[in-house]
Short mmCIF file of C-alpha atoms in Angstrom, two decimals:
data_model
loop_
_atom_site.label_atom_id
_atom_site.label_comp_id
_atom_site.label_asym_id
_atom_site.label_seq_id
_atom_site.Cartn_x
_atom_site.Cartn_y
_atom_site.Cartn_z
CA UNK A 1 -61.25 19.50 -29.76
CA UNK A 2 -65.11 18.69 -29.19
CA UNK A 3 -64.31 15.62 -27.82
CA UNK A 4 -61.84 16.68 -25.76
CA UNK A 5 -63.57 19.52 -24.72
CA UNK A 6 -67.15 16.60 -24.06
CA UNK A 7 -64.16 14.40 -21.92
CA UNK A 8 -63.25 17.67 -19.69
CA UNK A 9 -67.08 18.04 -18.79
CA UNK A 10 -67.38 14.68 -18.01
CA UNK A 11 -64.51 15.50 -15.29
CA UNK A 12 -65.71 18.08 -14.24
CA UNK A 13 -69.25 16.96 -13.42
CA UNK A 14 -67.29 13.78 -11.52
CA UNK A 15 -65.27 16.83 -9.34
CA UNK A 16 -68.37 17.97 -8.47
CA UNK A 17 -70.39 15.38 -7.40
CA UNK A 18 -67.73 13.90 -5.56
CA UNK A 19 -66.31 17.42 -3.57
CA UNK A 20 -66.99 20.63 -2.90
CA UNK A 21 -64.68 22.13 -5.01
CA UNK A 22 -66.13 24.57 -7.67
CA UNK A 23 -66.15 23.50 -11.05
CA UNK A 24 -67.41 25.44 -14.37
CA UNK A 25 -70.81 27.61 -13.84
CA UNK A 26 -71.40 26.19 -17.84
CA UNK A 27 -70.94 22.88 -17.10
CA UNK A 28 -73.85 20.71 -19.08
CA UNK A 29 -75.88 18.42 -16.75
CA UNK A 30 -77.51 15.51 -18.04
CA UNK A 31 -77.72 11.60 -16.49
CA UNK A 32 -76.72 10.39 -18.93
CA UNK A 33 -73.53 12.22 -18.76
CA UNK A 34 -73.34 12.22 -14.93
CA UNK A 35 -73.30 8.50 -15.72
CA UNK A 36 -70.28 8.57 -18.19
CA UNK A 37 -68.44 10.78 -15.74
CA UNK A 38 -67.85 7.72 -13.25
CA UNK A 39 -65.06 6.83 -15.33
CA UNK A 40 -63.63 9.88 -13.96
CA UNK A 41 -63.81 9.04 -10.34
CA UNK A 42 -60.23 7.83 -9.81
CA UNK A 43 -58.57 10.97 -11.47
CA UNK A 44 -60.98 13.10 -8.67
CA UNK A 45 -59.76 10.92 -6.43
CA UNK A 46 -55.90 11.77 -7.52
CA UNK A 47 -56.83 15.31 -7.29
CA UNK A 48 -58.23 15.58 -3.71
CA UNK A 49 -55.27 13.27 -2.95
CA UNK A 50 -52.73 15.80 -4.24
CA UNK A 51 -54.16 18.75 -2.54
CA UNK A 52 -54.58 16.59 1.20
CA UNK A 53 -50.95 16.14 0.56
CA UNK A 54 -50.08 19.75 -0.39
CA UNK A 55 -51.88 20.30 2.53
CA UNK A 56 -49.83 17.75 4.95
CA UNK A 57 -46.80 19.42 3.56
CA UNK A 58 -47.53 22.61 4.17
CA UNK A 59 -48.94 21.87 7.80
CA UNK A 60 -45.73 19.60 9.03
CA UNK A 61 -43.35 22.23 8.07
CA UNK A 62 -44.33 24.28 11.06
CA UNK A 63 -46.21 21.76 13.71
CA UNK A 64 -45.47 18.12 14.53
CA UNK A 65 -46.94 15.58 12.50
CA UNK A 66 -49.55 14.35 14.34
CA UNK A 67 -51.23 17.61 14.12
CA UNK A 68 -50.46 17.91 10.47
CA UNK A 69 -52.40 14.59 9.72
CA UNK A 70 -55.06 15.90 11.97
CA UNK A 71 -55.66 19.38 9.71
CA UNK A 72 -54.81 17.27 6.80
CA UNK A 73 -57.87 14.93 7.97
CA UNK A 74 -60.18 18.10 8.69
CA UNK A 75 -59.26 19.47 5.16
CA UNK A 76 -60.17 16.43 3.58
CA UNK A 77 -63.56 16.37 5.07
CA UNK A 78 -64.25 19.43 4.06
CA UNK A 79 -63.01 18.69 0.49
CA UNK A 80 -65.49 16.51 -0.21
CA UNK A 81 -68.13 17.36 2.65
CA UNK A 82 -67.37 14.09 4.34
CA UNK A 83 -69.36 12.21 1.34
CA UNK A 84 -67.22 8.93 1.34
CA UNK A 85 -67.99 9.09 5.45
CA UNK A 86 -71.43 9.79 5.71
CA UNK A 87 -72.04 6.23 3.08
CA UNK A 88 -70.36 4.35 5.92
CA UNK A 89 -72.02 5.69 8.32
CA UNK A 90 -75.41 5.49 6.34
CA UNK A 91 -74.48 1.85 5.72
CA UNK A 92 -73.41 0.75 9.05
CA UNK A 93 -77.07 1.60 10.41
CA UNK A 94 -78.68 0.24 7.78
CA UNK A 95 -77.23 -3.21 7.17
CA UNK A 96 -76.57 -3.66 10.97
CA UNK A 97 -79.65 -2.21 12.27
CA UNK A 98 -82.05 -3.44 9.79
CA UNK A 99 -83.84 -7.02 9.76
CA UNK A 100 -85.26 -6.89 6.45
CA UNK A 101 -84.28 -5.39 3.02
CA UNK A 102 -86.95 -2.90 3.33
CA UNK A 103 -85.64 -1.79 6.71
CA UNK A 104 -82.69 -1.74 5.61
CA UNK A 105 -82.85 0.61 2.79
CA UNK A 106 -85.27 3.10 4.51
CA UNK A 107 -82.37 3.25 8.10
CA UNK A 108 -79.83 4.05 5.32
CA UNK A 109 -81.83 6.99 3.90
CA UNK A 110 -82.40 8.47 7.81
CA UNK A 111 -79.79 11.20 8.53
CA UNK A 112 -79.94 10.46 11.72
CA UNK A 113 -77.01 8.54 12.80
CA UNK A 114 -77.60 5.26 15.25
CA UNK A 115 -74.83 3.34 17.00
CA UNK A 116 -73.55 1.24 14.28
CA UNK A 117 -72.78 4.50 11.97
CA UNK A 118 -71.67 6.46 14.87
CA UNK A 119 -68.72 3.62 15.74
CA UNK A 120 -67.71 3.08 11.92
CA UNK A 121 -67.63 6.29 11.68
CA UNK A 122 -65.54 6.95 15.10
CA UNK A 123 -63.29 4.09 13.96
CA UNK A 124 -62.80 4.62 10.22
CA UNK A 125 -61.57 8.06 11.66
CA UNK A 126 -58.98 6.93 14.10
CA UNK A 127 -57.87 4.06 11.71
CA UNK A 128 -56.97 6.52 9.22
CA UNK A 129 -54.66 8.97 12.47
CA UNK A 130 -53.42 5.66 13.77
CA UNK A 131 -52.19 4.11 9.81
CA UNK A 132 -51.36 7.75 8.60
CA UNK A 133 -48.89 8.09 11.71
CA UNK A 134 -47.44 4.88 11.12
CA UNK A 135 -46.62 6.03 7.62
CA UNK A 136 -45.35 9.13 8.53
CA UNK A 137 -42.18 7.26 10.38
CA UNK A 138 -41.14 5.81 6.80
CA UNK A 139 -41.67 9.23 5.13
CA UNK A 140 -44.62 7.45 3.33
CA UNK A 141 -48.04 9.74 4.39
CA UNK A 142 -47.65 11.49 0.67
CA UNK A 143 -47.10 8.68 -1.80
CA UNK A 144 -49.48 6.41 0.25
CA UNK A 145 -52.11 9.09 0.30
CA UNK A 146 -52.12 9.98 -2.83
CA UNK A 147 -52.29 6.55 -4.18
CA UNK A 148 -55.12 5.27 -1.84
CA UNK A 149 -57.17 8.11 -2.86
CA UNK A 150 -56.83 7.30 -6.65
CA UNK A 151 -57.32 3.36 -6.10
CA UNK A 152 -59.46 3.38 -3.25
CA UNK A 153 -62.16 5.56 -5.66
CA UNK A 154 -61.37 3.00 -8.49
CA UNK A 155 -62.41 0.55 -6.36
CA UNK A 156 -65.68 1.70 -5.38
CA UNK A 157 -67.04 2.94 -8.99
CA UNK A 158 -66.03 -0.11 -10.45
CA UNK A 159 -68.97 -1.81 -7.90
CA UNK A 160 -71.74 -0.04 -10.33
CA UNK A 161 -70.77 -2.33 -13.49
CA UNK A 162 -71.52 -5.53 -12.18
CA UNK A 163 -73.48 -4.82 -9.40
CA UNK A 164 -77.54 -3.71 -9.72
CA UNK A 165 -78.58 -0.90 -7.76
CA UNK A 166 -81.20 -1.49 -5.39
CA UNK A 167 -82.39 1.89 -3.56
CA UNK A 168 -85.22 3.69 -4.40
CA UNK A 169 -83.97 4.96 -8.11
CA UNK A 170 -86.78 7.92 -8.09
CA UNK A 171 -85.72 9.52 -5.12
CA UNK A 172 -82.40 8.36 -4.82
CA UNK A 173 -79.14 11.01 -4.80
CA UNK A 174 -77.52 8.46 -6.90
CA UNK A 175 -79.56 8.13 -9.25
CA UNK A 176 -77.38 9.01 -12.06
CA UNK A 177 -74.88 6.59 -11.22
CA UNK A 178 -77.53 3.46 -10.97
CA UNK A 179 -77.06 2.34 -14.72
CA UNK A 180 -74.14 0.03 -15.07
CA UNK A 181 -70.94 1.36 -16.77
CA UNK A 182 -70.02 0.79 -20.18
CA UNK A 183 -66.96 -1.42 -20.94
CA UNK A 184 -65.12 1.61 -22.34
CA UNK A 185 -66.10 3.74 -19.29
CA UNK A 186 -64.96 0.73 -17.13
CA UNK A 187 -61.79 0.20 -18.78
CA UNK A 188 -60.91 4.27 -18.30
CA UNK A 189 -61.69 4.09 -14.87
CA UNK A 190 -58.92 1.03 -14.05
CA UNK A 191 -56.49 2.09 -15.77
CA UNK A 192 -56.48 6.20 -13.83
CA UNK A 193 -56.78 3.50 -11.26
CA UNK A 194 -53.08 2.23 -11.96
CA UNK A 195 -51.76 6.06 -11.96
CA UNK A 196 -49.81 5.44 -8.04
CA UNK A 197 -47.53 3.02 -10.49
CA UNK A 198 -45.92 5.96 -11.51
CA UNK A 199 -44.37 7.16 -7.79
CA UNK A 200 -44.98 3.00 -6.14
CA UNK A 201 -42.61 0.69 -6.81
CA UNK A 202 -44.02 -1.57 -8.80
CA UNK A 203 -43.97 -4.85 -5.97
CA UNK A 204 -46.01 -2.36 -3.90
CA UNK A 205 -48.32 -1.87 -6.64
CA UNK A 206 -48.75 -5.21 -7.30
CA UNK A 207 -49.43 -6.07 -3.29
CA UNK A 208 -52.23 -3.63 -3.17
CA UNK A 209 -53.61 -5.06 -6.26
CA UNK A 210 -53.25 -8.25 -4.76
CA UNK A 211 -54.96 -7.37 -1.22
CA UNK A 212 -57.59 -4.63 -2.65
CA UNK A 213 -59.33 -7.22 -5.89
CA UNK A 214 -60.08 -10.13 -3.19
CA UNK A 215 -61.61 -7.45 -1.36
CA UNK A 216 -63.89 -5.86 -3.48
CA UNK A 217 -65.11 -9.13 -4.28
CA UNK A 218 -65.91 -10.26 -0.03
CA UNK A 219 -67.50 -6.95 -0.18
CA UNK A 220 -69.55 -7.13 -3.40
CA UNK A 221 -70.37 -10.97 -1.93
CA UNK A 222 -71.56 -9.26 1.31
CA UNK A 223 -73.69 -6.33 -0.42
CA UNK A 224 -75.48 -9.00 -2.48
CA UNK A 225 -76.00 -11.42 0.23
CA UNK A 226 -77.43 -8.55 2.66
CA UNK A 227 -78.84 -6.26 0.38
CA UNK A 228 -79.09 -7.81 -3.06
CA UNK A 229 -77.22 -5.39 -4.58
CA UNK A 230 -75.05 -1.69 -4.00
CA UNK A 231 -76.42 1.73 -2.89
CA UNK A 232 -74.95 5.09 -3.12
CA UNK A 233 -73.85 4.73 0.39
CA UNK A 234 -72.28 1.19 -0.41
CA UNK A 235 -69.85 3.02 -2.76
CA UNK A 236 -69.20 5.95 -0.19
CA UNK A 237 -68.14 2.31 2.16
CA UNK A 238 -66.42 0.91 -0.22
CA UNK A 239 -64.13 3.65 -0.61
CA UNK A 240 -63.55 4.14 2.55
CA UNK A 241 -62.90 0.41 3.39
CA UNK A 242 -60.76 0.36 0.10
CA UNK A 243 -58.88 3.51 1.94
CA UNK A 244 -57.75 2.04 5.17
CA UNK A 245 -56.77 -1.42 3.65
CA UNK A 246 -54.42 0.35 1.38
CA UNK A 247 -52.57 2.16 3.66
CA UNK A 248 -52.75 -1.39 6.40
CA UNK A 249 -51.01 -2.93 2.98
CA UNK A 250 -48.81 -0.40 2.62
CA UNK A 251 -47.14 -0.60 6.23
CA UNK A 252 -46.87 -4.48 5.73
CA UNK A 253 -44.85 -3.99 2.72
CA UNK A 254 -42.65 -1.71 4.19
CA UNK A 255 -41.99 -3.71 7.23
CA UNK A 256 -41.07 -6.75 4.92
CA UNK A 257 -38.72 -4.52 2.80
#
């Protein structure tokens, strides 16, 4: 019970660093447990999912569905507090405003947002109304929701085992999560990743897989290349990249079927 009881922490202290949802008063802190709790961040991610598409439900019952996706979208920003958004943004003004690593990594701390973040941000946004619309013709916006939350989080924690972290580690939000994941917390984390095979058929599965791994690997290229490594708001990009591919791969395999 003790171990389950460590395991349930370790969730909780993921749910809260990753949304705004309340979790336990008692909860014990510590890094090295904030650490441990990434393996977590896929089952938060099937959790937010679930209640975005509660919330969808709910909504489309009694307005069109445009609208629904649209209060669906504003409850899922306030669900997490726009985390996974403000890391694009963050990292869209730093990697395409800066000329050097240094300047780089201090434009990504600003919380000021310049004309790079502003347009990811504007366009991750409508990419998500435009994709989530498209789905909502094939009756899809639920399963494909759901799912891209789950493996669009895997996705992005998986980035802190092989990749070093590279911001300012003193001052840094993240600092908890810049030690690399164990192979036990790894292997946790992909396989909550592979939960959507329970409600995708298995060929769509299998297509995301097949899109999302090249991915993460361009991008992890790209971080080192520009950066030399990932940053809190690198994740927060990653997930939201992750996000709108999924549901882009999603439409393609339901066109072909």
């Amino acid at each position: 019970m003790s171990a389950v009881k460590y395991q349930l922490e370790l969730f909780w202290l993921a749910l809260g660093f990753f949304s705004r949802l309340p979790i336990p008063a008692n909860t014990p802190y510590s890094e090295e447990r904030m650490n441990q709790a990434g393996r977590y961040f896929a089952l938060v991610g099937l959790l937010l999912g679930a209640f975005c598409a509660l919330c969808f439900a709910l909504v489309s019952m009694v307005l069109p569905t445009p609208v629904a996706i649209f209060i669906m979208m504003c409850f899922s920003l306030m669900l997490t507090g726009a985390f996974h958004e403000d890391g694009l943004t963050d990292m869209a003004d730093g990697i395409g405003g800066g000329m050097t690593l240094e300047r780089r990594l201090t434009i990504m701390k600003d919380s000021r947002i310049g004309t790079y973040g502003a347009s990811a941000l504007v366009m991750a946004l409508l990419g998500k109304f435009v994709l989530l619309s498209e789905l909502a013709k094939w009756q899809m916006v639920i399963p494909a929701l759901v799912a891209s939350y789950v493996i669009s989080r895997g996705v992005a924690a998986s980035l802190i085992h092989d990749t070093p972290y590279v911001s300012d580690i003193d001052t840094s939000k993240s600092k908890p999560l810049a030690n690399k994941q164990s192979q036990v917390e790894l292997v946790v984390l992909l396989a909550t990743s592979l939960i959507p095979m329970l409600w995708l058929e298995l060929s769509l599965v299998v297509s995301m897989l097949v899109v999302i791994v090249p991915l993460r690997f361009v991008f992890r290229t790209w971080l080192l290349k520009r950066i030399g490594g990932f940053t809190g708001d690198c994740l927060g990009a990653a997930q939201q990249l992750s996000e709108l591919t999924l549901y882009m791969v999603i439409l393609i395999w339901l066109g072909v079927h």
